[in-house]
PDB file of C-alpha atoms in Angstrom:
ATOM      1  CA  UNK A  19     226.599 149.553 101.609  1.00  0.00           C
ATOM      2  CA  UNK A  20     223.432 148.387 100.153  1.00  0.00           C
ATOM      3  CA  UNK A  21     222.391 149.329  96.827  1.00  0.00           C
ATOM      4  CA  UNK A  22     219.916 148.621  93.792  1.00  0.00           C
ATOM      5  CA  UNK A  23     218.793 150.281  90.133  1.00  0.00           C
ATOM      6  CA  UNK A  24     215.647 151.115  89.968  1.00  0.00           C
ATOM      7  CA  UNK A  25     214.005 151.633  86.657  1.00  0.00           C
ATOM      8  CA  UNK A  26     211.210 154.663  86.349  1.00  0.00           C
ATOM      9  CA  UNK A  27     209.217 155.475  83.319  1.00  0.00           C
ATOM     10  CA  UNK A  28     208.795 159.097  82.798  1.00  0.00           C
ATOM     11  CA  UNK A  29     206.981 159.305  79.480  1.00  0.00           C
ATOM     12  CA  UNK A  30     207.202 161.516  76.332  1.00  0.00           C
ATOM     13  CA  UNK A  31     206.697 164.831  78.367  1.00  0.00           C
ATOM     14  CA  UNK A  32     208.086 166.998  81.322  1.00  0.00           C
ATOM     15  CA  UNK A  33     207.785 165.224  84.677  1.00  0.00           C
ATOM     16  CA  UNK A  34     208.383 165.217  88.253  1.00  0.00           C
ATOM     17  CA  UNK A  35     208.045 161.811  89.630  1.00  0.00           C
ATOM     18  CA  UNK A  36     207.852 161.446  93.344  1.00  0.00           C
ATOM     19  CA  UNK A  37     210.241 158.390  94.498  1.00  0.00           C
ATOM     20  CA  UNK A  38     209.370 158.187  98.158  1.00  0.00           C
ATOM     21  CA  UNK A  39     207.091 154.864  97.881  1.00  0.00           C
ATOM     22  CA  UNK A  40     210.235 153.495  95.749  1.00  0.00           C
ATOM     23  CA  UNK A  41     212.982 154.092  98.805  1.00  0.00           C
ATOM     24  CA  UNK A  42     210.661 153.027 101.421  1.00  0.00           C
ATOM     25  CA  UNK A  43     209.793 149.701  99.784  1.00  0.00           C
ATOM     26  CA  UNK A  44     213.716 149.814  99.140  1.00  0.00           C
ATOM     27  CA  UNK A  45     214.486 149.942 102.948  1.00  0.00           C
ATOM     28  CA  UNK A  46     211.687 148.315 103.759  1.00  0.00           C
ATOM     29  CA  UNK A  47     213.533 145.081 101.823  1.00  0.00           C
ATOM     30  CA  UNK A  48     216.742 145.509 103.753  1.00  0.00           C
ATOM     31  CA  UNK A  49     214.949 143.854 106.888  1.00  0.00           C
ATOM     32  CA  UNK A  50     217.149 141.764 108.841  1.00  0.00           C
ATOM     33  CA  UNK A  51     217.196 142.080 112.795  1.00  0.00           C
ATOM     34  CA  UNK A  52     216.895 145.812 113.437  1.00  0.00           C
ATOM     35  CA  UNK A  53     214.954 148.545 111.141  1.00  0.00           C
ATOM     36  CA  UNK A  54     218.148 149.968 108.342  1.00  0.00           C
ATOM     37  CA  UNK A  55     219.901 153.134 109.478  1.00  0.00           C
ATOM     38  CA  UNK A  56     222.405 155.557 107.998  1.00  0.00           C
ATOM     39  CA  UNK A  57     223.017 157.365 104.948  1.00  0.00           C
ATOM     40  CA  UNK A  58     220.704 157.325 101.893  1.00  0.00           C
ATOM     41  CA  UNK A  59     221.589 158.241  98.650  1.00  0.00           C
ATOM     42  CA  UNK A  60     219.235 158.865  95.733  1.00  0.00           C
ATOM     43  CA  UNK A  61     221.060 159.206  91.913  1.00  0.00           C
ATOM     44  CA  UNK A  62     220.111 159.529  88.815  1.00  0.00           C
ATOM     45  CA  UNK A  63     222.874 158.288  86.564  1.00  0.00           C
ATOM     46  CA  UNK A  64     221.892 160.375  83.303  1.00  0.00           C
ATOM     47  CA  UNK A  65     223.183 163.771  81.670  1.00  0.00           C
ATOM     48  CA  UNK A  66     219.761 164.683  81.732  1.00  0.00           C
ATOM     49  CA  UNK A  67     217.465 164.758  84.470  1.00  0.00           C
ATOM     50  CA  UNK A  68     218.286 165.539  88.667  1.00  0.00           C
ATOM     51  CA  UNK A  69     216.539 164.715  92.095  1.00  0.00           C
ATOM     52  CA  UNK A  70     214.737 167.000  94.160  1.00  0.00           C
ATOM     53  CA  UNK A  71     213.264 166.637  97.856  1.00  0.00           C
ATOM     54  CA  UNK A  72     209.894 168.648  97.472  1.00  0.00           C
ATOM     55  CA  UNK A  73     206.416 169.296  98.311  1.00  0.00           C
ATOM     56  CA  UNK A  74     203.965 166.944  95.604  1.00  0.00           C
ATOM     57  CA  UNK A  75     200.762 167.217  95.199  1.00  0.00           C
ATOM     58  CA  UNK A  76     199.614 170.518  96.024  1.00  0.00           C
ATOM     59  CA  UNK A  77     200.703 172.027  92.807  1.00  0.00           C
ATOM     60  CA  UNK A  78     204.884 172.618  93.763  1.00  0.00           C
ATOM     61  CA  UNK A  79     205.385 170.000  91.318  1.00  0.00           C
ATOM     62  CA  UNK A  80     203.312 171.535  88.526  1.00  0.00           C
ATOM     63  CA  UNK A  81     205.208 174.856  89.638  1.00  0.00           C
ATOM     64  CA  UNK A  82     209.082 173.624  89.940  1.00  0.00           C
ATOM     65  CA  UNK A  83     208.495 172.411  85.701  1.00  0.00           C
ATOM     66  CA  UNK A  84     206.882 175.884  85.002  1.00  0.00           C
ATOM     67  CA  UNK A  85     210.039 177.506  86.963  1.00  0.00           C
ATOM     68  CA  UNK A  86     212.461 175.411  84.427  1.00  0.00           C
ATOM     69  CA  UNK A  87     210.583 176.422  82.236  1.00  0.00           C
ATOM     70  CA  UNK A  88     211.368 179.894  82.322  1.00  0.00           C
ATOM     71  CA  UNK A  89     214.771 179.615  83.491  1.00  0.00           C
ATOM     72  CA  UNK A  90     216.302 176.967  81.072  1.00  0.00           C
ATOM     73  CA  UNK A  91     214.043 177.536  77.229  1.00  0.00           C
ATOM     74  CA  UNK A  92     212.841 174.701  75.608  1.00  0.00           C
ATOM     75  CA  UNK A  93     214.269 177.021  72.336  1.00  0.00           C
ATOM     76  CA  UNK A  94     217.095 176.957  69.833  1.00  0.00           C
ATOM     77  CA  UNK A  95     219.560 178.976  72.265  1.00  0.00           C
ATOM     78  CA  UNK A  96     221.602 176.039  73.929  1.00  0.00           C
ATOM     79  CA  UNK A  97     224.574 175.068  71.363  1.00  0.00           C
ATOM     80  CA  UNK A  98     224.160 171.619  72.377  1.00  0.00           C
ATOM     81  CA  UNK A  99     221.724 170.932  69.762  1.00  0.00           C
ATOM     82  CA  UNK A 100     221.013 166.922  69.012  1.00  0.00           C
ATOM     83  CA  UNK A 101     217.347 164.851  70.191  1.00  0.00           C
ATOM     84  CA  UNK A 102     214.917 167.278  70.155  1.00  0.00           C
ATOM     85  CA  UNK A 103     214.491 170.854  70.174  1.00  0.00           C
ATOM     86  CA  UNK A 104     215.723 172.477  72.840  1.00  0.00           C
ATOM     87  CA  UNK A 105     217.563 169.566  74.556  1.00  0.00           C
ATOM     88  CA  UNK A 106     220.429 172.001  74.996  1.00  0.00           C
ATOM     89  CA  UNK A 107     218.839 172.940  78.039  1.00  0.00           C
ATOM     90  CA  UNK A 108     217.688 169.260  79.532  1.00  0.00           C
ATOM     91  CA  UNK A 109     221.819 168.980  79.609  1.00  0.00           C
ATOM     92  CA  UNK A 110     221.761 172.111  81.580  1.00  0.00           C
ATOM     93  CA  UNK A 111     219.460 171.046  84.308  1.00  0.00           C
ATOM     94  CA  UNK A 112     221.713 169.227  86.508  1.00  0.00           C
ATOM     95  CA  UNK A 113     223.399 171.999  86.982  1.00  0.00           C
ATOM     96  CA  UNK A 114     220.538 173.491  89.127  1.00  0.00           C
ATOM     97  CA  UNK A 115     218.532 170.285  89.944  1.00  0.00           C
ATOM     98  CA  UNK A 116     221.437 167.914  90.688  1.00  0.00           C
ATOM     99  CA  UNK A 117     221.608 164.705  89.980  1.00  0.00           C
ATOM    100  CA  UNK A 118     221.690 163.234  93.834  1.00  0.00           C
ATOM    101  CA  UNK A 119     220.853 164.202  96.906  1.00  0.00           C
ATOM    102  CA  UNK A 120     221.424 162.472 100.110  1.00  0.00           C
ATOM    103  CA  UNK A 121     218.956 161.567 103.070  1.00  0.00           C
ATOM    104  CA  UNK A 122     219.327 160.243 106.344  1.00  0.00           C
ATOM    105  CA  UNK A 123     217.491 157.091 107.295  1.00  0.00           C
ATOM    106  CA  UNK A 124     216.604 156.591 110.971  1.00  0.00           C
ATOM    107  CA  UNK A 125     214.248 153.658 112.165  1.00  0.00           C
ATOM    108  CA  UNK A 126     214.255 152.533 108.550  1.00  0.00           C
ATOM    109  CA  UNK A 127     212.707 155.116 106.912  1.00  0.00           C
ATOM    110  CA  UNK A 128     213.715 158.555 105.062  1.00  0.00           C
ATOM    111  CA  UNK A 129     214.127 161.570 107.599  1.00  0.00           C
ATOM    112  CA  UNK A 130     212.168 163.456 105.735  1.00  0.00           C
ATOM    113  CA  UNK A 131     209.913 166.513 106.926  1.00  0.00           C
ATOM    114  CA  UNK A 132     205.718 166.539 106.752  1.00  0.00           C
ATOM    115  CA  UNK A 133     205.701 167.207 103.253  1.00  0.00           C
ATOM    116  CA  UNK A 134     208.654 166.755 101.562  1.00  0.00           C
ATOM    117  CA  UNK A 135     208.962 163.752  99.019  1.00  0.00           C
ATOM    118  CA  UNK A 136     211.993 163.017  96.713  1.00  0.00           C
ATOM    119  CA  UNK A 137     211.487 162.845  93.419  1.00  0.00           C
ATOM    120  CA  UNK A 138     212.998 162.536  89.841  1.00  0.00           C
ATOM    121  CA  UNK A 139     212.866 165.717  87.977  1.00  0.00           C
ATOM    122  CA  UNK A 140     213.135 164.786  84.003  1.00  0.00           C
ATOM    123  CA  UNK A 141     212.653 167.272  81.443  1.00  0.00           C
ATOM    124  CA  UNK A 142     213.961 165.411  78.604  1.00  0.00           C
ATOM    125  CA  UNK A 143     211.142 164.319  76.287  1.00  0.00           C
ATOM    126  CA  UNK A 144     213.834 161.987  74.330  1.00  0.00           C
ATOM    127  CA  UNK A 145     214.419 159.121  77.064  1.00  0.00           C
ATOM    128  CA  UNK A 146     210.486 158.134  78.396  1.00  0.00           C
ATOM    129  CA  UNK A 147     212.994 155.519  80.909  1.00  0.00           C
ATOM    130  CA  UNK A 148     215.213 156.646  83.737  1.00  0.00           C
ATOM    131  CA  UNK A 149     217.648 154.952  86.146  1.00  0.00           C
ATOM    132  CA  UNK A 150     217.726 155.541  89.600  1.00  0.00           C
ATOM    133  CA  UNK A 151     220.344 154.459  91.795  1.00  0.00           C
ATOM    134  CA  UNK A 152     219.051 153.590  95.463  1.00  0.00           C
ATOM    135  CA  UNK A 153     222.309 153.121  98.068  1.00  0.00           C
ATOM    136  CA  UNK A 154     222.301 153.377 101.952  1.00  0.00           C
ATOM    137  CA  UNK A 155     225.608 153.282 103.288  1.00  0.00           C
ATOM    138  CA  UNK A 156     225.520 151.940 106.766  1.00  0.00           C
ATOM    139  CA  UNK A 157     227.786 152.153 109.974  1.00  0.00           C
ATOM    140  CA  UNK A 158     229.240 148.877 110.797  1.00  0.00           C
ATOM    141  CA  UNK A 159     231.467 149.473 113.454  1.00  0.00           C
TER     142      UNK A 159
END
């Protein structure tokens, strides 16, 4: 297995950040002889925040926030209640955006359809730095 951290700045605000360039330059590194192949895995190692493979660009981005928006409150509802208010509900949001998602990588790059990206989802206003955890598990048989 191959694996590296990656470090992305989100800011001080609600963000989707599309990761695609980041895991192609990531396989793009692993080289050697043939193009990498197998099993891609994108985490996020925080409480906090969750990956998503989506449309960017074209406003789905701009819509998913505006979605968790209505579903999880920025309010004083969660019971989880340190950082700032409403960060009850940035602890809830792995819970429908998880915090991984895998990806299969053929020819050395991401299998991914015309207009799908992957990309960190981070509504927490509190931590302007995420972690992201690249790893493609290979077979070597």
């Amino acid at each position: 297995m191959h694996s590296e951290l990656i470090e992305i700045r989100t800011g001080d605000r609600e963000t989707v950040v599309d990761l695609t360039s980041e895991v192609e330059t990531f396989l793009a590194g692993l080289g050697g002889d043939a193009p990498a192949e197998g099993l891609l895995n994108v985490f996020v190692p925080h409480a906090t925040a969750g990956v998503a493979v989506i449309e960017t660009g074209a406003g789905s981005d701009t819509d998913l926030l505006a979605a968790l928006r209505e579903l999880l409150p920025g309010d004083d509802r969660w019971r989880h209640r340190h950082g700032s208010p409403g960060h009850g509900r940035d602890h809830v949001l792995p819970a429908i955006v998880p915090p991984s998602v895998s990806i299969p990588v053929i020819d050395g790059r991401p299998a991914l359809g015309t207009w799908q990206s992957i990309c960190l989802v981070d509504t927490n206003i509190d931590n302007p730095v995420r972690s992201v955890r690249l790893s493609l598990l290979t077979d070597t048989v």
